[in-house]
Each structure stands twice: as structure tokens, then as C-alpha cells.
Coordinates of C-alpha atoms and ligand atoms in Angstrom, one line a residue:
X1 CA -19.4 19.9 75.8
X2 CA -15.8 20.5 74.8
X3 CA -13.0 18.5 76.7
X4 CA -9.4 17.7 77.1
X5 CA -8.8 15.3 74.7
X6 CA -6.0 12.3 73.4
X7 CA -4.8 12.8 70.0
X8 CA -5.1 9.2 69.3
X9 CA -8.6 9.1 70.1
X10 CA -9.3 12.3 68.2
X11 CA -7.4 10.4 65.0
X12 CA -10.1 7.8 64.8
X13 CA -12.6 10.9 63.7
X14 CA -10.8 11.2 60.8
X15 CA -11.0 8.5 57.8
X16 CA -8.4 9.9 56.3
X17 CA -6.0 8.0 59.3
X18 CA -8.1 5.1 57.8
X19 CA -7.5 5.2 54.2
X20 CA -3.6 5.8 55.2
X21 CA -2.6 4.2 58.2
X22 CA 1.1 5.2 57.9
X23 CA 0.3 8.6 56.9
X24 CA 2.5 11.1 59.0
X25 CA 0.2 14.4 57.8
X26 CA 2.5 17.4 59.1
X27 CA 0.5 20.0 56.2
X28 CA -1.9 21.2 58.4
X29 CA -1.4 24.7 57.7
X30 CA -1.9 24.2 53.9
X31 CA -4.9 22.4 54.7
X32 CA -6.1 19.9 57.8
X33 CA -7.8 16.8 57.2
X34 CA -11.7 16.8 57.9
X35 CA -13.6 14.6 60.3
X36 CA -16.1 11.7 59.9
X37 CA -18.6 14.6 61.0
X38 CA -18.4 17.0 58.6
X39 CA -17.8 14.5 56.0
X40 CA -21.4 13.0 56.5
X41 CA -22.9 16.1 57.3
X42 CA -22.1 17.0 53.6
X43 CA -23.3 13.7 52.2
X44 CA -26.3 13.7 54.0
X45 CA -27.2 17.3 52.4
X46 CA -26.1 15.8 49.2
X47 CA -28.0 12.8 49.2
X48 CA -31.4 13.6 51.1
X49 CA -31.6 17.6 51.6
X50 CA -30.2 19.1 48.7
X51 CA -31.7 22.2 47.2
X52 CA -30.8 25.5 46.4
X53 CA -31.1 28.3 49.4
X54 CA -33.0 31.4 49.7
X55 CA -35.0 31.1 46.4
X56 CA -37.2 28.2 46.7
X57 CA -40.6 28.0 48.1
X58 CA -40.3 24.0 48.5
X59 CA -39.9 22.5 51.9
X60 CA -36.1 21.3 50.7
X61 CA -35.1 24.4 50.1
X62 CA -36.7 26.7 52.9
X63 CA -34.6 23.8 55.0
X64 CA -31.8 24.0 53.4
X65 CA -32.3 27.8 53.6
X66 CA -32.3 27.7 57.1
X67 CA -29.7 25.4 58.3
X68 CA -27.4 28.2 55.5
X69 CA -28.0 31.0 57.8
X70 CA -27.8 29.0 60.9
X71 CA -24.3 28.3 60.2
X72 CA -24.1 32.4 60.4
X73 CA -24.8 32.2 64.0
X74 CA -22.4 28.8 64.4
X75 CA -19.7 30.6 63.3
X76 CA -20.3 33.8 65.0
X77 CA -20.3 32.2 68.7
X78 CA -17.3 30.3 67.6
X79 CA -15.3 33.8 67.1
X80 CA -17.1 35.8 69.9
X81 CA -18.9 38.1 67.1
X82 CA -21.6 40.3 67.6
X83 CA -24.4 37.8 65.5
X84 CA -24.5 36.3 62.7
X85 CA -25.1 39.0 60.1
X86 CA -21.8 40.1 61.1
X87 CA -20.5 37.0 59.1
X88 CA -20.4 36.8 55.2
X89 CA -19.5 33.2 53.4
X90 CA -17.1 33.5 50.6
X91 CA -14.7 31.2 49.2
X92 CA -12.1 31.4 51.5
X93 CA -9.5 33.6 53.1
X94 CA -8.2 35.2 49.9
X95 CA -11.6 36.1 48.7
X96 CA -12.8 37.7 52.0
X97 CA -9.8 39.7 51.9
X98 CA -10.0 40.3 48.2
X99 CA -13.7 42.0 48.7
X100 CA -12.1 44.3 51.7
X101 CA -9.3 45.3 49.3
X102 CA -11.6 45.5 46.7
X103 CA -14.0 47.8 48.7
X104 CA -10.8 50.2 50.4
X105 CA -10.0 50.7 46.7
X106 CA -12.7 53.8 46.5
X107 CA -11.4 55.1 49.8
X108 CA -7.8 55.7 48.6
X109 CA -6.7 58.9 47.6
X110 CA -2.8 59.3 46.4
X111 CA -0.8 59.7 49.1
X112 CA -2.5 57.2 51.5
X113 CA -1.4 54.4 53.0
X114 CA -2.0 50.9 54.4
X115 CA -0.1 49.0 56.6
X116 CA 0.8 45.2 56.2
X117 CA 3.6 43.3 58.0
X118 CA 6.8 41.4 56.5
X119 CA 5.2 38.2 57.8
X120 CA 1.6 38.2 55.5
X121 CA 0.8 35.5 53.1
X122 CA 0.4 36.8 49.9
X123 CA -3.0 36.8 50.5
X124 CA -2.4 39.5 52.7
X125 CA 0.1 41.4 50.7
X126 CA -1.1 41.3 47.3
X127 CA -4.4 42.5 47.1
X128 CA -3.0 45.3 49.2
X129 CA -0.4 46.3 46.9
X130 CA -3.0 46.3 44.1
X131 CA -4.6 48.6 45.6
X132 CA -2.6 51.1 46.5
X133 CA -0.7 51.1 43.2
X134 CA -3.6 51.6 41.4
X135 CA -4.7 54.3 43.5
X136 CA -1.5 56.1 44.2
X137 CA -0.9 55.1 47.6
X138 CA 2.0 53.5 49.2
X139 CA 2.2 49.9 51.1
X140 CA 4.1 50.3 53.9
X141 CA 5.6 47.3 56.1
X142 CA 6.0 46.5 59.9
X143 CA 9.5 44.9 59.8
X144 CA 10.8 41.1 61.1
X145 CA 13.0 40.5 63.4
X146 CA 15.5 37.7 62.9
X147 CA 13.4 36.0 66.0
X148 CA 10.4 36.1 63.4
X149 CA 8.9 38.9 65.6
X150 CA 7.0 41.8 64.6
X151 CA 8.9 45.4 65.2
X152 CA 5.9 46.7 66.9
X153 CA 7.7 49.5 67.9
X154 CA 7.9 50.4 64.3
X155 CA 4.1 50.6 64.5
X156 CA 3.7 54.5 66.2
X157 CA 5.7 55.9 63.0
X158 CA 4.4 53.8 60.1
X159 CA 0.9 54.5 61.3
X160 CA -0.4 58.4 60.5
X161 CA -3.4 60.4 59.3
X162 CA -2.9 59.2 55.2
X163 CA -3.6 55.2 57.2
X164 CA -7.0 53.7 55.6
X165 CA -6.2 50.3 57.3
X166 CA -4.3 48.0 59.0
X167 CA -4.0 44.4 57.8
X168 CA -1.7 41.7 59.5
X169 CA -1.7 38.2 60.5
X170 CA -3.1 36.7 63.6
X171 CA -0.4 33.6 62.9
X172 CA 2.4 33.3 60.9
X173 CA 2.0 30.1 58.0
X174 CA 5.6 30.2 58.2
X175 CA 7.2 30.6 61.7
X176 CA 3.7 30.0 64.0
X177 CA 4.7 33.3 65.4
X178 CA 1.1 34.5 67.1
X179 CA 1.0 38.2 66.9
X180 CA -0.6 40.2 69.5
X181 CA -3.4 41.4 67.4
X182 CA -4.9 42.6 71.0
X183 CA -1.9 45.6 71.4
X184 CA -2.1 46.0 67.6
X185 CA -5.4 46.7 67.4
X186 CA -5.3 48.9 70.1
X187 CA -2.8 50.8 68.7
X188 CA -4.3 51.1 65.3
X189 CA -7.7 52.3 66.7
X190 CA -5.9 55.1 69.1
X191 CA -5.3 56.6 65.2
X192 CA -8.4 55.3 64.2
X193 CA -7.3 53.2 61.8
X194 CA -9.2 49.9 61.1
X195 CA -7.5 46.4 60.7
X196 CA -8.2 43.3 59.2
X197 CA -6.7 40.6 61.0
X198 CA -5.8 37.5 58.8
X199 CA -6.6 34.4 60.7
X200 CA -6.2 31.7 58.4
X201 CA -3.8 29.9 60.6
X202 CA -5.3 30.9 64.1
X203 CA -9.1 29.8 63.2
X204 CA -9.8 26.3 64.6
X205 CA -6.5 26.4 66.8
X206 CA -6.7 29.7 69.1
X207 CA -9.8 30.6 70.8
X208 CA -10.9 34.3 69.1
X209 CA -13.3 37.1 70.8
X210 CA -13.3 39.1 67.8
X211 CA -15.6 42.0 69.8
X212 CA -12.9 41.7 72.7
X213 CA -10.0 42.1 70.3
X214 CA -12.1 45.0 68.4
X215 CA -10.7 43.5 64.9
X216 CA -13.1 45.5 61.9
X217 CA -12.8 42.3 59.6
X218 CA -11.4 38.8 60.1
X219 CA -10.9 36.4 57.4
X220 CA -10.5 32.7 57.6
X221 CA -10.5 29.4 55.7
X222 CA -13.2 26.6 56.4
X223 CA -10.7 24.1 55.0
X224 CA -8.1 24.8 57.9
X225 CA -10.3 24.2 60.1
X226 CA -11.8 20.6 59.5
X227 CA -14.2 21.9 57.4
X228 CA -14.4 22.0 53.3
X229 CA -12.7 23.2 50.2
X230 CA -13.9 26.4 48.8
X231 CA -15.4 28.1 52.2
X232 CA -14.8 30.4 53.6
X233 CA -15.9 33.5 56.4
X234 CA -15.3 37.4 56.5
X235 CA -16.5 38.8 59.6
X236 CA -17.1 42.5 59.3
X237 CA -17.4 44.4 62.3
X238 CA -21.2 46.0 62.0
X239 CA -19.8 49.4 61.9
X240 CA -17.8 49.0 59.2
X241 CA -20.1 46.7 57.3
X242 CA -22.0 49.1 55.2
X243 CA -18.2 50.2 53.4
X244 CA -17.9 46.6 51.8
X245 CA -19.1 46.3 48.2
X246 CA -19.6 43.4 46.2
X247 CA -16.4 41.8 44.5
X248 CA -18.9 39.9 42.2
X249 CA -22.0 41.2 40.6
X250 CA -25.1 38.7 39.6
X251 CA -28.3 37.1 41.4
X252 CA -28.8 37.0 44.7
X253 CA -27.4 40.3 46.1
X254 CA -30.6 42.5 45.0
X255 CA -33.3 44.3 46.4
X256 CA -34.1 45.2 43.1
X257 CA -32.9 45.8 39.3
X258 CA -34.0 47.7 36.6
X259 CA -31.5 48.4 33.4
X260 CA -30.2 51.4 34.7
X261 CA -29.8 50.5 38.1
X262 CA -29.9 48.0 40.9
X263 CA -30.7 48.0 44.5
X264 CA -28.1 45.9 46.8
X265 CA -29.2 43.3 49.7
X266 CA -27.2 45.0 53.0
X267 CA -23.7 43.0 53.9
X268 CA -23.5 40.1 54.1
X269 CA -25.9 39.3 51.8
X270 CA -24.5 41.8 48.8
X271 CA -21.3 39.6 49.2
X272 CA -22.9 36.6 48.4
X273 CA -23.4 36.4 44.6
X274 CA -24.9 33.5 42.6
X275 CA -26.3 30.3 44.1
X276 CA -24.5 29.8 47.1
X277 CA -22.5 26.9 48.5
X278 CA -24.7 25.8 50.6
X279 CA -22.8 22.2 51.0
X280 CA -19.6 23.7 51.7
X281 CA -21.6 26.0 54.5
X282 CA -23.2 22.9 55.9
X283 CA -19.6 21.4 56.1
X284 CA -18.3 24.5 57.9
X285 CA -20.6 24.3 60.5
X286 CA -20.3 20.6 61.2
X287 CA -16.7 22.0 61.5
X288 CA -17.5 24.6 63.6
X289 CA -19.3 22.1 65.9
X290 CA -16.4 19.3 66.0
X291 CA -14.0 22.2 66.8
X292 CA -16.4 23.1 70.0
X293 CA -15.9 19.6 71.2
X294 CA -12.5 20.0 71.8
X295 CA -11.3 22.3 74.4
X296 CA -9.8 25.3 72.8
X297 CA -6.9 25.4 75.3
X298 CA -6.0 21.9 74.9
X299 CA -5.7 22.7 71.5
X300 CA -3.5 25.1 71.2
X301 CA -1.1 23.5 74.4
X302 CA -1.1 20.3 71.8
X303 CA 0.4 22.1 68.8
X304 CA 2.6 24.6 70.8
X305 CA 4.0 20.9 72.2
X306 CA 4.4 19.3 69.1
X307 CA 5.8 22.3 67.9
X308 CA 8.8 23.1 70.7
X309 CA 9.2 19.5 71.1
X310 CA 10.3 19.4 67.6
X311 CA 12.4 22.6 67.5
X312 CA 14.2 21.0 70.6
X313 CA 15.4 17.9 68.8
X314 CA 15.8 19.5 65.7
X315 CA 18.4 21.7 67.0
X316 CA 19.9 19.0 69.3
X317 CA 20.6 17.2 65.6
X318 CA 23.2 20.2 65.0
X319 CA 22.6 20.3 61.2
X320 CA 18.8 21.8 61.2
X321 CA 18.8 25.2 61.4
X322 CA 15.1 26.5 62.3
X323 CA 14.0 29.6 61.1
X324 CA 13.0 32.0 63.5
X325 CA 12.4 32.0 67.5
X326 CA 8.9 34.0 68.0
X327 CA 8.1 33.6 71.7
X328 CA 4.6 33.0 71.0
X329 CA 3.8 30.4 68.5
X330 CA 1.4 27.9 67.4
X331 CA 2.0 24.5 66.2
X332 CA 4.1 25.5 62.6
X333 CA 8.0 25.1 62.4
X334 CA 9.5 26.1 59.6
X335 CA 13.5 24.3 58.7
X336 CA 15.9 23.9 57.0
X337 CA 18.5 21.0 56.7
X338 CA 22.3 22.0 56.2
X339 CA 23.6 21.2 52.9
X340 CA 20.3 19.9 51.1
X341 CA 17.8 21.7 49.7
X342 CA 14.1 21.9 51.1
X343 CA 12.2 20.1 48.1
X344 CA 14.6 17.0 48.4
X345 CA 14.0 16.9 51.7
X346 CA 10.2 17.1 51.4
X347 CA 10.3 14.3 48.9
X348 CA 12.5 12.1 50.7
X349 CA 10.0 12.8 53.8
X350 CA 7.6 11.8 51.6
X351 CA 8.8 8.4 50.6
X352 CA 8.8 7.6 54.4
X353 CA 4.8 8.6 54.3
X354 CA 5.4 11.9 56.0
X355 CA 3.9 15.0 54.3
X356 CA 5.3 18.6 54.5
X357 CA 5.9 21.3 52.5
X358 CA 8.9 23.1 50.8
X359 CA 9.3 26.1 49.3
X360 CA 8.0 29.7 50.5
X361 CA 4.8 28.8 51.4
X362 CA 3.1 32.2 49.5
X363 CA 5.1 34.2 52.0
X364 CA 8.6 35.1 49.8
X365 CA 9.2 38.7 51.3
X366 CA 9.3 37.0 55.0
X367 CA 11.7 34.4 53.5
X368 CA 13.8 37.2 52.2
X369 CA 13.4 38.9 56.0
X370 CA 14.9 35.1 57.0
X371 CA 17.8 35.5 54.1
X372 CA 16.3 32.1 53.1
X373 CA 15.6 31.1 49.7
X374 CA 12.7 28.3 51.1
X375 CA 12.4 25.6 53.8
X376 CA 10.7 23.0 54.7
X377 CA 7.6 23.4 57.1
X378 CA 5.6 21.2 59.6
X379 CA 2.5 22.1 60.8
X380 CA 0.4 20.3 63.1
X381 CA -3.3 19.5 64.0
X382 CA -5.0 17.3 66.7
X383 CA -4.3 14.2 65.3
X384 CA -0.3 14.4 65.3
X385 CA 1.4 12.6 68.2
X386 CA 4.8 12.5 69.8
X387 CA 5.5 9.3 68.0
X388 CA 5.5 10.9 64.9
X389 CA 7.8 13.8 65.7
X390 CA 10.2 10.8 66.6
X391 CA 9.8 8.8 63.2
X392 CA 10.4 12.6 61.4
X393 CA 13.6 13.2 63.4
X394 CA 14.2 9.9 62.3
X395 CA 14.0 10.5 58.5
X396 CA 16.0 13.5 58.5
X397 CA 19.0 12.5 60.0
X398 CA 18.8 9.8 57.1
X399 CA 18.3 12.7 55.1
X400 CA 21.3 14.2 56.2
X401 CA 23.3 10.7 56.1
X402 CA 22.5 10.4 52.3
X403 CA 22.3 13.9 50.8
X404 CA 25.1 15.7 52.4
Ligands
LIG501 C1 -1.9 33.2 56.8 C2 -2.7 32.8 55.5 N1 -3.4 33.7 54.9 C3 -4.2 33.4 53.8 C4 -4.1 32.2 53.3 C5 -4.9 31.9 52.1 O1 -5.9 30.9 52.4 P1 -6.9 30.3 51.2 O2 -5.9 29.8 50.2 O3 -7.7 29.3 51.9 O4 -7.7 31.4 50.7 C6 -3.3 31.2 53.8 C7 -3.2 29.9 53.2 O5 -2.2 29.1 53.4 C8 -2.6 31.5 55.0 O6 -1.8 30.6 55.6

């Protein structure tokens, strides 16, 4: 039953708020703090369930086994996919889009070309350019505008018949510009182009109907999202599921081996080398099922809030300048303070409890877009109230009283 909800409240779920009771944590995009819930639910496992999953004939791990692949289906409903075979676990958003990269590679002839944006992680960008350099293909880039926009009428042109894919953020880590993956993905499939959509920052935050939106692959984080460390999903549309090859090679993907050849599980099981991590699983899904207790528009109202709340009094201060103006965006603002230079202001943040994060946060060619060199970025979850936009607002203009 998912509801409206108080941040406040929602705080107490997370010991973290405990531990630090002054903690202002404004780093949610780099990673969000995980609930009580998923915490025990990976204890528990740890302490009276654990086994290894789809090997054992014991009643641990047959259990085990099958609370694994019920997280499939957990994770599935949560994005509006097909089922839950259409969902692989890997160890986060940079391998699930590693293995698409890796499996395009064979599909690239010299001459082809992918399509990224100017706003990707590197995540998005490098595996990409790999590729195609490797391969004789070119990497071509839907442009920024200085609103922190994409120049989707740039998409038409940069799209043709050489196109093998499409990969772009749903979310910008940077500006919390949301894209309209919906009219990209439409456009892309008018020339039958597949996309990946990179959803790192909208997973958790944005309600997603993959099979609405007709995204091929979507690739997300588990520790974004409340859940884990080293989790993570690829979704693969089932049409498209069949192209994606292993990125690692070793037990637990096989029908069968012999020395001169082996037989392959079908997706998602092929992607799934070596004993799985079935803890980290576990904790996704606990994640998965704290998310669904929250109402998926409150959410996102919340952080889009925090976020123009904080733009506003920013640029009331007259000596932040904030980068970019997207007209949709999420709950990330990223700044910079005149005169003084991001990581100074990130560690004097930090000696008033507040954490954020300076530098280019893994996205340097948008920076460039921005003609800045880094910034300082806030990013916010549930848990982060108006109060502590004040006490930030606060801090900075002591920032700007002492530095320049
Ligand atoms: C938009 C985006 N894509 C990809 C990633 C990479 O995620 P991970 O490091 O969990 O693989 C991040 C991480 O910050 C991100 O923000």
C-alpha cells in the first residue's frame, strides 16, 4: 500500500539518520542511504538463510534459490516489464551497460554508428566509444543546450541507416534534467534503431513502464535506490534479449561444456556468471518493496521541491551561479559559488555535517557543454527536508563571507 508520505517520518527508516544525527546527506545521486528494511533483510539471509542459489539440492539453498528469482519478478512490476526473465542481475549500472556494449561490439561494421548524448555519465559514453573505435565506427552526440537540454531536433539527422543503437540518460547526475525518453524512443524506433536508456538516476525516484516507453534495455543501480552495493539490473526487452552475450565466462551460464565447446543458459541467465550475489539480490528487493511503499508521485514532487526551492535561494544569494535550467528535472542541482572553487566548498560544507560532491561527477564532456571546469552538486532523497536546504544556504553564504 504506497502513500503520501512526511520526510521526517520516512527519516526514522534509515539508521544511518541514527548513527549521525546532524548528518545533512545531499549525495544521493552518488549513492542513497538504505533503510532499516533492507538492511535486516540482508542480515537475516546472512545469519539464518544463507546458501548458495541454483546449485544446491538442500532446503537452504532451493530457498534461497527461490526468493533470487523472485526478486526477478519484484523488480519487473516495479519498472512495468514484461516478467521477470526480462531482468538480468549484474553489478550495477556500468556493468549492465558494459555487457550491451560488449554484445553491439559483433554487430558493428566500419562506418556505423551509435548515438549517445552530451549529458551521459561516463558510464554511458565510454563503453560506447570503445566500441566503436575498435570496430571502425563513429560515436556521434545529441548536443546541450546551455539550459542543460537535449537538442532533440538534432536527433532526425544524427540518426540514419549505419545507427546500431541509441543510448542516453533517462536523468541527468548532473543537472536533474529528465529527458523525454518517451519522444526519444519513438523517434529512434520510426528508424528502427534500439536504445538503452540509462536510468541510474531515475530508478527509485520516477515511476517507469518500460513496455509503455518501448526502451530495448534499461540499466540501473540497486544502491541508488535503497538497496545494496554491488547490484545491479539490465532489463532487456525479450526481443532483443537473444543479441546479449556474456561479458564473463565461467559456471553457471551453461547448458552444457565439453573442451571444444559450450552450450549457454538463454538471457538472463548466460549474464549471470559465477556464484551469484544472492545477498545483494535479497537487498534489492527489500529495496524494491520499501520503494512501493512510498507513492511514486510524492516522490518525485519531494525532490523536484527540494530541488527548485534550492535553485530559488541560491540565485536570490547573487553569487551562486547554477548550472543549467532543464524544464523537467528531478531532485539534483548542480552549482557553483563565485570566486571559490567547488572542492573548498564541498569541504567546508562538510565541516558543517553537510555532504555533497565536487568535481565532474563522471560526466566531464557535459561540464565542458557548461564551460565549467566542476561544481558542486546536491542531490536529494526522501529523507531531506526544507530545514536543511536552509542550514545549506546558510553555510554557503559563510562560504562566500570567508573564501572570497
Ligand atoms: C547517470 C548514471 N549512469 C551510470 C552511473 C554508474 O552507476 P554505477 O557506478 O552504480 O555503476 C551513474 C553513477 O553515478 C549515473 O549517475
Amino acid at each position: 500500500m504506497s502513500h503520501t508520505f512526511n520526510p521526517l517520518t520516512v527519516r526514522h527508516d534509515f539508521p544511518i539518520f541514527r548513527n549521525h544525527p546532524d548528518l545533512i546527506y545531499f549525495d544521493n545521486a552518488a549513492t542513497s542511504q538504505r533503510p532499516e528494511r533492507v538492511l535486516r533483510e540482508i542480515s537475516d539471509f546472512d545469519q539464518k538463510q544463507s546458501a548458495s542459489v541454483h546449485r544446491g539440492l538442500y532446503e537452504l539453498s532451493s530457498h534461497a534459490t527461490r526468493r533470487y528469482e523472485a526478486v526477478r519478478d519484484k523488480v519487473a512490476a516495479l519498472i512495468g516489464a514484461e516478467n521477470g526473465s526480462t531482468i538480468a542481475f549484474t553489478k550495477g549500472t556500468t556493468e549492465s551497460i558494459n555487457i550491451v556494449a560488449n554484445s553491439f561490439r559483433k554487430r558493428l561494421k566500419p562506418g556505423d554508428n551509435i548515438v549517445i548524448s552530451g549529458m551521459e555519465h561516463h558510464a554511458n559514453l565510454i563503453p560506447w566509444q570503445m566500441i566503436c573505435k575498435e570496430m571502425g565506427a563513429s560515436l556521434r552526440v545529441i548536443p546541450v543546450t546551455k539550459e542543460g537540454e537535449l537538442s532533440l531536433d538534432r536527433l532526425q539527422t544524427l540518426m540514419d541507416h549505419k545507427t546500431r543503437l541509441l543510448a542516453v540518460t533517462h536523468v541527468s547526475n548532473v543537472l536533474g534534467t529528465i529527458n523525454p525518453v518517451d519522444e526519444i524512443i519513438l523517434e529512434a524506433h520510426l528508424k528502427q534503431v534500439p536504445i538503452l536508456v540509462d536510468a541510474a538516476q531515475s530508478a527509485g525516484h520516477l515511476a517507469i513502464h518500460v513496455k509503455k516507453l518501448g526502451a530495448d534495455f534499461l540499466a540501473f543501480s540497486a544502491h541508488k535506490m535503497f538497496g545494496p552495493f554491488g547490484t545491479g539490473v539490465l532489463y532487456a526487452n525479450p526481443v532483443w534479449a537473444p543479441s546479449l552475450h556474456p561479458l564473463n565466462f565461467g559456471g553457471g551460464i551453461i547448458q552444457h561444456v565439453d573442451f571444444d565447446q559450450t552450450e549457454f543458459l538463454e538471457y538472463p541467465r548466460n549474464l549471470e556468471a559465477g556464484t551469484a550475489n544472492v545477498s545483494g539480490v535479497l537487498g534489492l528487493g527489500a529495496a524494491v518493496d520499501y520503494i512501493r511503499t512510498l507513492d511514486a508521485e510524492s516522490v518525485i514532487h519531494h525532490e523536484h521541491f527540494l530541488a527548485t526551492v534550492f535553485k530559488e535561494k541560491a540565485l536570490q544569494e547573487g553569487f551562486i551561479r547554477v548550472m543549467g535550467n532543464p524544464r523537467r528535472h528531478a531532485g539534483i542541482v548542480a552549482f557553483n559559488v563565485n570566486g571559490v572553487h567547488p572542492h573548498d566548498v564541498a569541504s567546508y560544507l562538510a565541516s558543517r555535517s553537510i555532504a555533497v560532491r565536487a568535481g565532474h561527477h563522471c560526466a566531464e564532456p557535459l561540464l565542458q557543454y557548461m564551460n565549467e571546469a566542476a561544481s558542486v552538486r546536491v542531490s536529494f532523497s526522501v529523507y531531506n527536508t526544507a530545514d536543511e536546504l536552509d542550514r545549506t544556504i546558510e553555510a554557503l553564504k559563510e562560504v562566500k563571507k570567508f573564501w572570497a
